[in-house]
Short mmCIF file of C-alpha atoms in Angstrom, two decimals:
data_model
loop_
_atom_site.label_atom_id
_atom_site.label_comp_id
_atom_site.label_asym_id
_atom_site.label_seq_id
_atom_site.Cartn_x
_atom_site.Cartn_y
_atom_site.Cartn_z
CA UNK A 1 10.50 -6.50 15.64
CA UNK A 2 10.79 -2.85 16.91
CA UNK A 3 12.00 -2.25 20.07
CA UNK A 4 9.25 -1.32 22.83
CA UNK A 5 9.68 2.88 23.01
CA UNK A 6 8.97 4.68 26.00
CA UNK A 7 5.78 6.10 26.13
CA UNK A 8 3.30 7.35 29.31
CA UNK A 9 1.39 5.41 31.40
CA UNK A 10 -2.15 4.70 29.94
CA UNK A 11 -5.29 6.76 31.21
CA UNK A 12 -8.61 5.35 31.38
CA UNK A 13 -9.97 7.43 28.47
CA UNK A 14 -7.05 6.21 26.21
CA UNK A 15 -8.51 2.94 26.32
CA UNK A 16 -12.31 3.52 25.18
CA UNK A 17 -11.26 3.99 21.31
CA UNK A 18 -8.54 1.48 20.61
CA UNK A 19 -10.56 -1.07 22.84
CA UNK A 20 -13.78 -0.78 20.41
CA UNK A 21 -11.62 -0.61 17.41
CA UNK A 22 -10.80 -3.90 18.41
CA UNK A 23 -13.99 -5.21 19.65
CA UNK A 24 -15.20 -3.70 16.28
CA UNK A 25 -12.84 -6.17 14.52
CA UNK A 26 -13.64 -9.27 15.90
CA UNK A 27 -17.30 -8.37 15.25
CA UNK A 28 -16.85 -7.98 11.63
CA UNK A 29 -14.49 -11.27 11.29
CA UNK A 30 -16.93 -13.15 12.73
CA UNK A 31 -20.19 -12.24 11.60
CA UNK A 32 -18.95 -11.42 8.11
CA UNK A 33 -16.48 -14.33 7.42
CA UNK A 34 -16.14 -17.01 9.85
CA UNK A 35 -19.86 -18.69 8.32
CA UNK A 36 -17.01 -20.36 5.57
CA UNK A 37 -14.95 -22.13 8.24
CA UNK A 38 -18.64 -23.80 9.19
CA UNK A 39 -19.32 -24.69 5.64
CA UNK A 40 -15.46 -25.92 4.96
CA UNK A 41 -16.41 -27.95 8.35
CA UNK A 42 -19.47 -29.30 7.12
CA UNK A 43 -18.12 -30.15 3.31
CA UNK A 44 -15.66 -32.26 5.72
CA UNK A 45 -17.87 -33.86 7.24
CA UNK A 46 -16.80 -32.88 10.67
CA UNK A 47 -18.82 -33.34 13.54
CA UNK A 48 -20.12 -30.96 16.57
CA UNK A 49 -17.03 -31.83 18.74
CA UNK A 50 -14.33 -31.50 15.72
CA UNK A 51 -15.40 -28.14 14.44
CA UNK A 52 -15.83 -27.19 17.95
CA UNK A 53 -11.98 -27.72 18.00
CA UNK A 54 -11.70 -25.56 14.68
CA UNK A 55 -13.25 -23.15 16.58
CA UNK A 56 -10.59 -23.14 19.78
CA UNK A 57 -7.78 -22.85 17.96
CA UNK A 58 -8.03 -21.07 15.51
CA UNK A 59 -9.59 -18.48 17.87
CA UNK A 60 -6.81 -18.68 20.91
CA UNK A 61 -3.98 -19.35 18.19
CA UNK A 62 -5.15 -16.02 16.62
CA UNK A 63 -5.98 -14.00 20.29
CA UNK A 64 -2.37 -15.50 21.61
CA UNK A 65 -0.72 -14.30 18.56
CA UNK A 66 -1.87 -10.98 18.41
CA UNK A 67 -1.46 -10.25 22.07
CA UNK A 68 2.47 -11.03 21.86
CA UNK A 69 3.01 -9.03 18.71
CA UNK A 70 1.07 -5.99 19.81
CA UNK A 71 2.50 -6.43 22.76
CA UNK A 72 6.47 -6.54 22.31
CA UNK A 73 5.88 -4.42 18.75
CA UNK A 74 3.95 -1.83 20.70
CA UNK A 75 1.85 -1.26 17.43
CA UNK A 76 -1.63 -2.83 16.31
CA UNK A 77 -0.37 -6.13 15.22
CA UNK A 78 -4.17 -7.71 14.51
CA UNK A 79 -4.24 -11.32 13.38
CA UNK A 80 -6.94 -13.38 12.17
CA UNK A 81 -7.72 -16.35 10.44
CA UNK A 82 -6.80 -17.01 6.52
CA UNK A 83 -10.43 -16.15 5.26
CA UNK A 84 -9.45 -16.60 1.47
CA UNK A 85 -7.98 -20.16 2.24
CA UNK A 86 -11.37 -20.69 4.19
CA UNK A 87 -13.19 -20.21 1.35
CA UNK A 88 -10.66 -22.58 -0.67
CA UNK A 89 -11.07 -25.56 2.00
CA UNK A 90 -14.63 -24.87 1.30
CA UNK A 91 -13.94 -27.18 -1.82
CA UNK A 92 -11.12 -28.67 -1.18
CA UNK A 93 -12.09 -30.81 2.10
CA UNK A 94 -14.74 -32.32 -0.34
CA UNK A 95 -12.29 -34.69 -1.73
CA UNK A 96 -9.47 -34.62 0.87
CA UNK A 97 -9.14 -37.01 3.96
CA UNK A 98 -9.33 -34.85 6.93
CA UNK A 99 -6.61 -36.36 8.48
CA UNK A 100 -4.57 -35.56 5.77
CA UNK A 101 -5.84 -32.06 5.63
CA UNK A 102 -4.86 -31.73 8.80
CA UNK A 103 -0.97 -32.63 7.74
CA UNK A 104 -1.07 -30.60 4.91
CA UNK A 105 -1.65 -27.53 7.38
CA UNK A 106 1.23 -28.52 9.51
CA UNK A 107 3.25 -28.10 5.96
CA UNK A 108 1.59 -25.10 5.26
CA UNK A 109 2.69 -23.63 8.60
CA UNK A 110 6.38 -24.95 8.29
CA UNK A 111 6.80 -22.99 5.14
CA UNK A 112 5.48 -19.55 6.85
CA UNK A 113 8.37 -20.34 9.64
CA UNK A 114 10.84 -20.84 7.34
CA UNK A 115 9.96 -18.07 5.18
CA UNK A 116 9.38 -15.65 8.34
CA UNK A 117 13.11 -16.62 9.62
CA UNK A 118 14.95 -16.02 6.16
CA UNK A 119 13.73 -12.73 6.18
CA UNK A 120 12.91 -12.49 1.99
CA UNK A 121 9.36 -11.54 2.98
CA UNK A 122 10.14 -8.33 4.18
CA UNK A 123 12.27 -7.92 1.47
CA UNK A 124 10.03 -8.11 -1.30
CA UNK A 125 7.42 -5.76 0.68
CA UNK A 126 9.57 -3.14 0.47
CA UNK A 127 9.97 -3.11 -3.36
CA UNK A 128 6.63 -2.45 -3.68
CA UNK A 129 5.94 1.79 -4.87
CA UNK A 130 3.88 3.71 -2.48
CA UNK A 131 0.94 4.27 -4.78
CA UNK A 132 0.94 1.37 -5.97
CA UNK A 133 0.41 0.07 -1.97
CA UNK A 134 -2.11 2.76 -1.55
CA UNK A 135 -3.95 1.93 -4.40
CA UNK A 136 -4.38 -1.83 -3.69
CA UNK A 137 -5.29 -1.08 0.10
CA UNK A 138 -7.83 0.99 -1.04
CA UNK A 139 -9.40 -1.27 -4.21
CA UNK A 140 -9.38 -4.25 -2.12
CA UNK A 141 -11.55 -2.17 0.65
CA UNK A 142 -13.63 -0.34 -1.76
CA UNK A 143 -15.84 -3.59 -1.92
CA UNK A 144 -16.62 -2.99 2.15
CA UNK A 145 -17.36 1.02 1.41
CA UNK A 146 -19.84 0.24 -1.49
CA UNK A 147 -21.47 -2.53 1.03
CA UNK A 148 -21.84 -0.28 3.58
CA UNK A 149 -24.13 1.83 1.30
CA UNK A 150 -25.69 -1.00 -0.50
CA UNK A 151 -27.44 -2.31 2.77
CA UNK A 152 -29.89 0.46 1.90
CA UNK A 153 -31.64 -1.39 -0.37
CA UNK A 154 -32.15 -5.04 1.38
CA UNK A 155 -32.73 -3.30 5.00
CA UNK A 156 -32.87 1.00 4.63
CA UNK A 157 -34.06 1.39 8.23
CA UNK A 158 -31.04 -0.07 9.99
CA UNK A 159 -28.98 1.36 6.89
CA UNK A 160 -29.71 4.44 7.08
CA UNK A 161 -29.85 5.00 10.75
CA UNK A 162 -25.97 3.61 10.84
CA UNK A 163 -24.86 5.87 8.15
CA UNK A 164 -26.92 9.09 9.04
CA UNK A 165 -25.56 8.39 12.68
CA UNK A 166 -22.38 8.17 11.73
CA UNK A 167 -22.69 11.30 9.87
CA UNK A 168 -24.48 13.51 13.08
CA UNK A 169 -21.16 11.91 15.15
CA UNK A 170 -18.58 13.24 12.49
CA UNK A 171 -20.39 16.51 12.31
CA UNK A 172 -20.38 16.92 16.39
CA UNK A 173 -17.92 14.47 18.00
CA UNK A 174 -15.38 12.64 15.03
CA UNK A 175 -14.02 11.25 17.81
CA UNK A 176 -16.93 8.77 19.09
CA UNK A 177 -18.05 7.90 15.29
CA UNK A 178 -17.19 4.28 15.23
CA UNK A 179 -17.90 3.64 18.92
CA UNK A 180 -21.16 5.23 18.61
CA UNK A 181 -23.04 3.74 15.44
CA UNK A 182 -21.82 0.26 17.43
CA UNK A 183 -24.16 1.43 20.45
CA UNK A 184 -26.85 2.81 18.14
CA UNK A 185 -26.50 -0.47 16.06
CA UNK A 186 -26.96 -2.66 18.88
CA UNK A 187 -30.02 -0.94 20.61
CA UNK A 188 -31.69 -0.68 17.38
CA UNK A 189 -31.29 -4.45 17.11
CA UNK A 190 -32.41 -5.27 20.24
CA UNK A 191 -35.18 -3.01 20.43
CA UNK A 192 -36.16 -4.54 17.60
CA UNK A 193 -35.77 -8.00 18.82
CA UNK A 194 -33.64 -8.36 15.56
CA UNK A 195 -30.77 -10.88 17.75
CA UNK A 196 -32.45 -14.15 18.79
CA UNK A 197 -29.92 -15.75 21.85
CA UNK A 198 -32.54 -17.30 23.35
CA UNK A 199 -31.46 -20.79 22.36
CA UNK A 200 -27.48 -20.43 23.14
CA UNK A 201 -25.82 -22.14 26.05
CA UNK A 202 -22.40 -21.50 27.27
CA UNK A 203 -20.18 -24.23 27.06
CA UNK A 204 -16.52 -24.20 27.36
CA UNK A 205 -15.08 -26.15 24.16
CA UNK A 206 -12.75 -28.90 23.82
CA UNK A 207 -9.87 -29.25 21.88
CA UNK A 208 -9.76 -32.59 19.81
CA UNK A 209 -6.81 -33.76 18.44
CA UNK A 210 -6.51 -35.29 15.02
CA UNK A 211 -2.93 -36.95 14.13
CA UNK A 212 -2.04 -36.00 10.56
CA UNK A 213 -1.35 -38.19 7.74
CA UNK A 214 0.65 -37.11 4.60
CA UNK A 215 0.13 -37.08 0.98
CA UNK A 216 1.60 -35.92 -2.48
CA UNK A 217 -2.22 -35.35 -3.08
CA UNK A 218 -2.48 -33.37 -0.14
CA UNK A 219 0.43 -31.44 -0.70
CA UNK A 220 0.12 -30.02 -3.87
CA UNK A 221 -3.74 -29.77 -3.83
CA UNK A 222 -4.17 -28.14 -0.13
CA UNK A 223 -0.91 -27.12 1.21
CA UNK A 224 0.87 -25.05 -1.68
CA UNK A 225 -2.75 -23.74 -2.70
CA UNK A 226 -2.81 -22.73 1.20
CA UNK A 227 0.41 -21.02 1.48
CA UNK A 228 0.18 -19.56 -2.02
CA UNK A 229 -3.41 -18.36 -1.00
CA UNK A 230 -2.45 -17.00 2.45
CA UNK A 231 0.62 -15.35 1.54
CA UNK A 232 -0.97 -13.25 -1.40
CA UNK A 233 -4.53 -13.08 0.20
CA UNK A 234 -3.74 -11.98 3.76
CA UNK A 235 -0.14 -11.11 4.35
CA UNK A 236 1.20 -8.93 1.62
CA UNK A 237 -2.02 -6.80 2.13
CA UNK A 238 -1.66 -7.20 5.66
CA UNK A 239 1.80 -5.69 5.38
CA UNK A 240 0.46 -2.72 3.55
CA UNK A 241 -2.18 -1.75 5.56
CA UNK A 242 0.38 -1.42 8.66
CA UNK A 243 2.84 0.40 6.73
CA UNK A 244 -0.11 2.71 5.51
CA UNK A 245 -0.85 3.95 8.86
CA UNK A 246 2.98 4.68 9.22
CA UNK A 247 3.42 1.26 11.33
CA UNK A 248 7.07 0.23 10.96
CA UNK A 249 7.28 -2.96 12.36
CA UNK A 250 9.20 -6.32 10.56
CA UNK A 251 7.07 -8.45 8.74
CA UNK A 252 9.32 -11.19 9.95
CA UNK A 253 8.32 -11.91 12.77
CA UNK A 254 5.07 -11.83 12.67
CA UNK A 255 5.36 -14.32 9.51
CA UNK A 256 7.09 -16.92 11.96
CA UNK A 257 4.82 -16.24 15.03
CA UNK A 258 1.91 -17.00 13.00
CA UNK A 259 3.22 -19.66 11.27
CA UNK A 260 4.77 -21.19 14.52
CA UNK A 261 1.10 -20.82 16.08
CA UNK A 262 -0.42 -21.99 13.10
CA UNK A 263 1.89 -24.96 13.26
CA UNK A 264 1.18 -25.84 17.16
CA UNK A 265 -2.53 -25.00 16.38
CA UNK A 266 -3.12 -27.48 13.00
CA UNK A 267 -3.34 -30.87 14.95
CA UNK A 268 -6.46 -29.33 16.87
CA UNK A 269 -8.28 -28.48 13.15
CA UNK A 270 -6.65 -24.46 12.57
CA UNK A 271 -6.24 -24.24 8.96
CA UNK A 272 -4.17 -20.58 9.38
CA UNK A 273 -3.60 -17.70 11.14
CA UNK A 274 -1.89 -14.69 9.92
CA UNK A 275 -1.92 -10.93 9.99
CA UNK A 276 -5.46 -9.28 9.23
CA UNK A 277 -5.76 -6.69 6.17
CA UNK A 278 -9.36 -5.81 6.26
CA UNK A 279 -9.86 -5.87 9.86
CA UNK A 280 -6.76 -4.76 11.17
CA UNK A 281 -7.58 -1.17 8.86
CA UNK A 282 -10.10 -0.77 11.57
CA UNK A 283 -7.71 -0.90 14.07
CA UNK A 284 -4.79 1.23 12.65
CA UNK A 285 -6.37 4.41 11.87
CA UNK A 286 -6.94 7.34 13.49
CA UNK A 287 -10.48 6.22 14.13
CA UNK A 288 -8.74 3.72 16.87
CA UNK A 289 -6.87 6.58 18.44
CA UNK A 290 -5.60 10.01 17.56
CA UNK A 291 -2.27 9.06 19.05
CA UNK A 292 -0.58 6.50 16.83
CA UNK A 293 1.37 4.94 19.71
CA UNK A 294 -1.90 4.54 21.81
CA UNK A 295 -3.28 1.93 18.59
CA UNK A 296 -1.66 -1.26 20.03
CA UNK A 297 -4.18 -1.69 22.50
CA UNK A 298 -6.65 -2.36 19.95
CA UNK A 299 -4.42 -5.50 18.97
CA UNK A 300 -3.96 -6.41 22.93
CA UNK A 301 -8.42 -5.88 23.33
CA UNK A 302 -9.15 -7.64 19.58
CA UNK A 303 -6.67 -11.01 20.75
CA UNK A 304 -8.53 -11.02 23.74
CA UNK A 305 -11.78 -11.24 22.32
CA UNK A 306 -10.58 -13.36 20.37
CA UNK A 307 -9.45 -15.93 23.39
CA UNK A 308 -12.67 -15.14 24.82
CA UNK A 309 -14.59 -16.52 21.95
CA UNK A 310 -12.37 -19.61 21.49
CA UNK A 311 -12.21 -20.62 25.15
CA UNK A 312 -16.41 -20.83 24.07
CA UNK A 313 -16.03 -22.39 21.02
CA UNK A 314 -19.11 -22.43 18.79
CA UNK A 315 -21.62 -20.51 21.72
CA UNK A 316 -19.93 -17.21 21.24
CA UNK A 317 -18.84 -17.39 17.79
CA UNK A 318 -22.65 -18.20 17.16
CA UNK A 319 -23.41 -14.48 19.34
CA UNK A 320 -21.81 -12.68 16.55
CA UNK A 321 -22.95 -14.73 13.32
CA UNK A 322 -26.69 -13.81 15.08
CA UNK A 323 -26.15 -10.51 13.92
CA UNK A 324 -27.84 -9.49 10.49
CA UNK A 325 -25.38 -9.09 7.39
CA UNK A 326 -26.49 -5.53 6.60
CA UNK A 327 -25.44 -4.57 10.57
CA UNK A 328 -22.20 -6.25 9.54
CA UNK A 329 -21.60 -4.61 5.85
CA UNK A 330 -22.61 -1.31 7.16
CA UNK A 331 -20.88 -1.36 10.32
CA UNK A 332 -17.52 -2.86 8.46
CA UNK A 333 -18.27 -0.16 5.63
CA UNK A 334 -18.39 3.21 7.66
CA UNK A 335 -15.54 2.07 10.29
CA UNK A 336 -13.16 1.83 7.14
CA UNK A 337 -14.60 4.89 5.28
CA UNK A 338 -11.49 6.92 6.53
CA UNK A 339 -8.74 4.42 5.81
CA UNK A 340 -10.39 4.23 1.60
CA UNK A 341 -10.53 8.01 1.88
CA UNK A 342 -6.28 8.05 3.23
CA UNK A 343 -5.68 4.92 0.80
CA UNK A 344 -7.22 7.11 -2.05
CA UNK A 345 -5.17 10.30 -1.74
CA UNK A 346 -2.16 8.59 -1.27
CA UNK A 347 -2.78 6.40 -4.20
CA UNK A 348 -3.08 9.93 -6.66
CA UNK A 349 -0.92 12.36 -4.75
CA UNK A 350 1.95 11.67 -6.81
CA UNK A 351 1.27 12.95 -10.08
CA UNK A 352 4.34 11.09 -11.85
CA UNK A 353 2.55 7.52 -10.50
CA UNK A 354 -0.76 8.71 -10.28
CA UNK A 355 -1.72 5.97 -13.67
CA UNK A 356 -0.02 2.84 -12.36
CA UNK A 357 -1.76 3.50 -8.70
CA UNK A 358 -5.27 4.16 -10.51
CA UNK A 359 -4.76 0.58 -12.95
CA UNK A 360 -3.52 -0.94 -9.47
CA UNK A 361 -6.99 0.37 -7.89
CA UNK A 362 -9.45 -0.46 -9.95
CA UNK A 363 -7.37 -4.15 -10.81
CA UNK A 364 -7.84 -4.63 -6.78
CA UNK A 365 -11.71 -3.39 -6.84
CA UNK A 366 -12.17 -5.69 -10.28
CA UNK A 367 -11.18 -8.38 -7.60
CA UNK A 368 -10.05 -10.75 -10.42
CA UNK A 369 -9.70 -14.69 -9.31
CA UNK A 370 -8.07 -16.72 -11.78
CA UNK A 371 -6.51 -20.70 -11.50
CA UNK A 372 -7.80 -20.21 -7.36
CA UNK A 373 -5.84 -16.98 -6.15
CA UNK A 374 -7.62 -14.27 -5.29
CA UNK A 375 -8.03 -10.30 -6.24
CA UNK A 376 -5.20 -8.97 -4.05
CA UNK A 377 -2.74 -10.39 -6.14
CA UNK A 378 -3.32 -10.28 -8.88
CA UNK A 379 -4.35 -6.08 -8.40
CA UNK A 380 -0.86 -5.92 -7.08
CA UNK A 381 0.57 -7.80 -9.93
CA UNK A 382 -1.30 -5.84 -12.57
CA UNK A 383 -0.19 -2.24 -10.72
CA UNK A 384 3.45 -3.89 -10.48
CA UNK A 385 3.45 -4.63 -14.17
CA UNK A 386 1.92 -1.12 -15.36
CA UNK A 387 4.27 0.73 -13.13
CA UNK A 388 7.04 -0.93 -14.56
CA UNK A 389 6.07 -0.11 -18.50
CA UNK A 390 4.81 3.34 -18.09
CA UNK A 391 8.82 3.79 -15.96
CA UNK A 392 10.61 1.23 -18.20
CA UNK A 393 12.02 -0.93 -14.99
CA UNK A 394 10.13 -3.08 -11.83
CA UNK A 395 10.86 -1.22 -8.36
CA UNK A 396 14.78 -2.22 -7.31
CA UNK A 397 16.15 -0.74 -3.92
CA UNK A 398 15.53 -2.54 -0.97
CA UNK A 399 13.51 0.73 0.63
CA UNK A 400 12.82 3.32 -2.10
CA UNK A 401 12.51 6.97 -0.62
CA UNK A 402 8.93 7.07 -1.27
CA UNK A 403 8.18 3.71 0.52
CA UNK A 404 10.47 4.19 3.40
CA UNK A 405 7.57 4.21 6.12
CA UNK A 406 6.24 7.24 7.76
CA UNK A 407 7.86 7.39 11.16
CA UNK A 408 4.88 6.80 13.70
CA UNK A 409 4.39 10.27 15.82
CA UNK A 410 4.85 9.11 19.54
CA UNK A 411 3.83 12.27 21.38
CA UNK A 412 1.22 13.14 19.51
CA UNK A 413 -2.08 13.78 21.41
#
């Protein structure tokens, strides 16, 4: 973990950006991915009160988390829940004992700690070439840039008035962009009565505990799956989106954080938590704030939100699944149109790995799944592998020059 620099006292109108960046990102998580923790909940067979508790903790598990880290880190440390391994439970919870689901997440977790406190994750992050990182950042977001555009055809009034906004705010005021196609968005939707609430009642949630039971079944069908899913699916491109925005703080700790919350959080129905890598690309750019060092607040506002939600359980988490998908895609789409564009020139400004960045790119946008791991890893195996033939040898120093991060410009206005 970095050490906290100094840095001035916060205005008012430092806050605005970095505190809709995050806002913006626990929109998107929950109204585009949080419907598969409902349907891995229902293929359980969990009841109201049980995936109530799903709710809680994995929403304060991921809020708490991501306060500390942004926090002592002073840099936009956004955490969220482990959407690929959501979609995996989606299957898995069919023919696995809840109870014994339950214990395979506390194994799960254990591994994170342990592999957060020997320190090898970081390690092997830093081996990784520089366009190689920027070309699977920007394959695996390319997906969220083509949505953005392909809302146009299932809903081109709301669409287009998003994009062409955005456009009039670039052209005028770059600045308010983001936080002003999230206005525009929502007045359009109201106006349009478009967001039905009408039938939501507030209701704090309660936590339920379930006391694990453990299986060799369990283990190796749901908690090396899980960690194997996790680790390639969320953290390693986690990783790269903070050190793509120049962000320089230790993966290790925020490996055993997580995996200590995720740990504490398992018995109350959390599957994981872990650093973001779609989401937390909203926060991290220069959308969120001109001034790198200003960008943690978007990690202190998004773990709020997130506590908000889970102290609420399923009422508020309902509040943003309410919102339509093409609000969602398009929203998610344009607020990471600069971080593809970065992702993108970094990937091809070095001409001598300009081929193993573009294979690594368009491996990551093929978004391969094969034997139940998903498209991140294998793009970054397939850019790994071409890199090392077209070079004749795999990446070696701990920290090459090229992948040394980009020191984070503190006075910068």
């Amino acid at each position: 973990m970095s050490s906290i620099p100094s840095h001035r006292s916060v205005r008012w109108n430092d806050l605005t950006h970095p505190v809709v960046a995050g806002l913006l990102s626990v929109i998107v998580n929950y109204g585009g991915t949080f419907i598969l923790v409902f349907q891995a909940a229902r293929a359980a067979g969990l009841g109201p009160e049980l995936t109530a508790s799903w709710v809680w903790s994995i929403s304060i598990g991921v809020g708490v988390t991501g306060i500390l880290l942004s926090w002592l880190s002073r840099e936009p440390i956004i955490t969220a829940w482990s959407t690929p391994a959501a979609a995996f439970l989606v299957t898995a919870l069919t023919v696995t004992p809840y109870a014994e689901a339950v214990g395979a997440y506390l194994i799960s977790a254990a591994a994170f700690v342990v592999l957060g406190l020997s320190g090898w994750f970081e390690r092997v992050i830093r081996l990784i070439p520089p366009g190689v990182a920027a070309g699977l950042l920007a394959g695996i977001l390319l997906q969220f840039g083509i949505r953005a555009f392909g809302g146009m055809g299932i809903d081109p009034l709301l669409a287009g008035s998003l994009i062409l906004a955005y456009l009039v705010f670039k052209r005028f005021s770059a600045r308010y962009a983001v936080v002003g196609i999230l206005v525009l968005g929502l007045a359009f939707l109201l106006v349009q009565d478009r967001v039905d609430l009408s039938g939501l009642q507030l209701k704090l949630a309660r936590p339920v505990f379930t006391m694990p039971a453990f299986s060799l079944n369990a283990l190796l069908s749901v908690a090396l799956p899980l960690f194997l899913i996790t680790l390639t699916g969320q953290y390693m491109p986690g990783m790269l989106v903070l050190r793509n925005d120049g962000f320089q703080t230790s993966a290790n700790p925020i490996v055993t954080l997580t995996g200590l919350g995720s740990l504490l959080m398992a018995p109350f129905g959390s599957h994981a938590f872990n650093i973001a890598a779609i989401t937390a690309a909203i926060a991290t750019g220069r959308e969120a704030h001109e001034d790198p060092s200003r960008r943690w607040i978007a990690g202190i506002a998004a773990g709020v939100c997130y506590v908000l939600v889970g102290l609420f359980g399923v009422t508020l988490a309902a509040v943003f699944m309410a919102f339509p998908a093409t609000f969602i895609a398009t929203l998610a789409g344009l607020a990471l149109l600069g971080t593809i564009g970065g992702s993108l020139a970094g990937a091809l400004a070095d001409a001598k790995t300009r081929e193993a960045s573009l294979i690594t790119f368009l491996a990551a946008a093929a978004n391969i799944h094969l034997w139940g791991i998903g498209g991140a890893f294998w793009g970054l195996v397939i850019g790994l592998l071409a890199h090392a033939i077209l070079h004749g040898r795999l990446p070696s120093k701990a920290c090459t020059p090229a992948m040394a991060p980009t020191p984070v410009n503190k006075g910068a206005n």
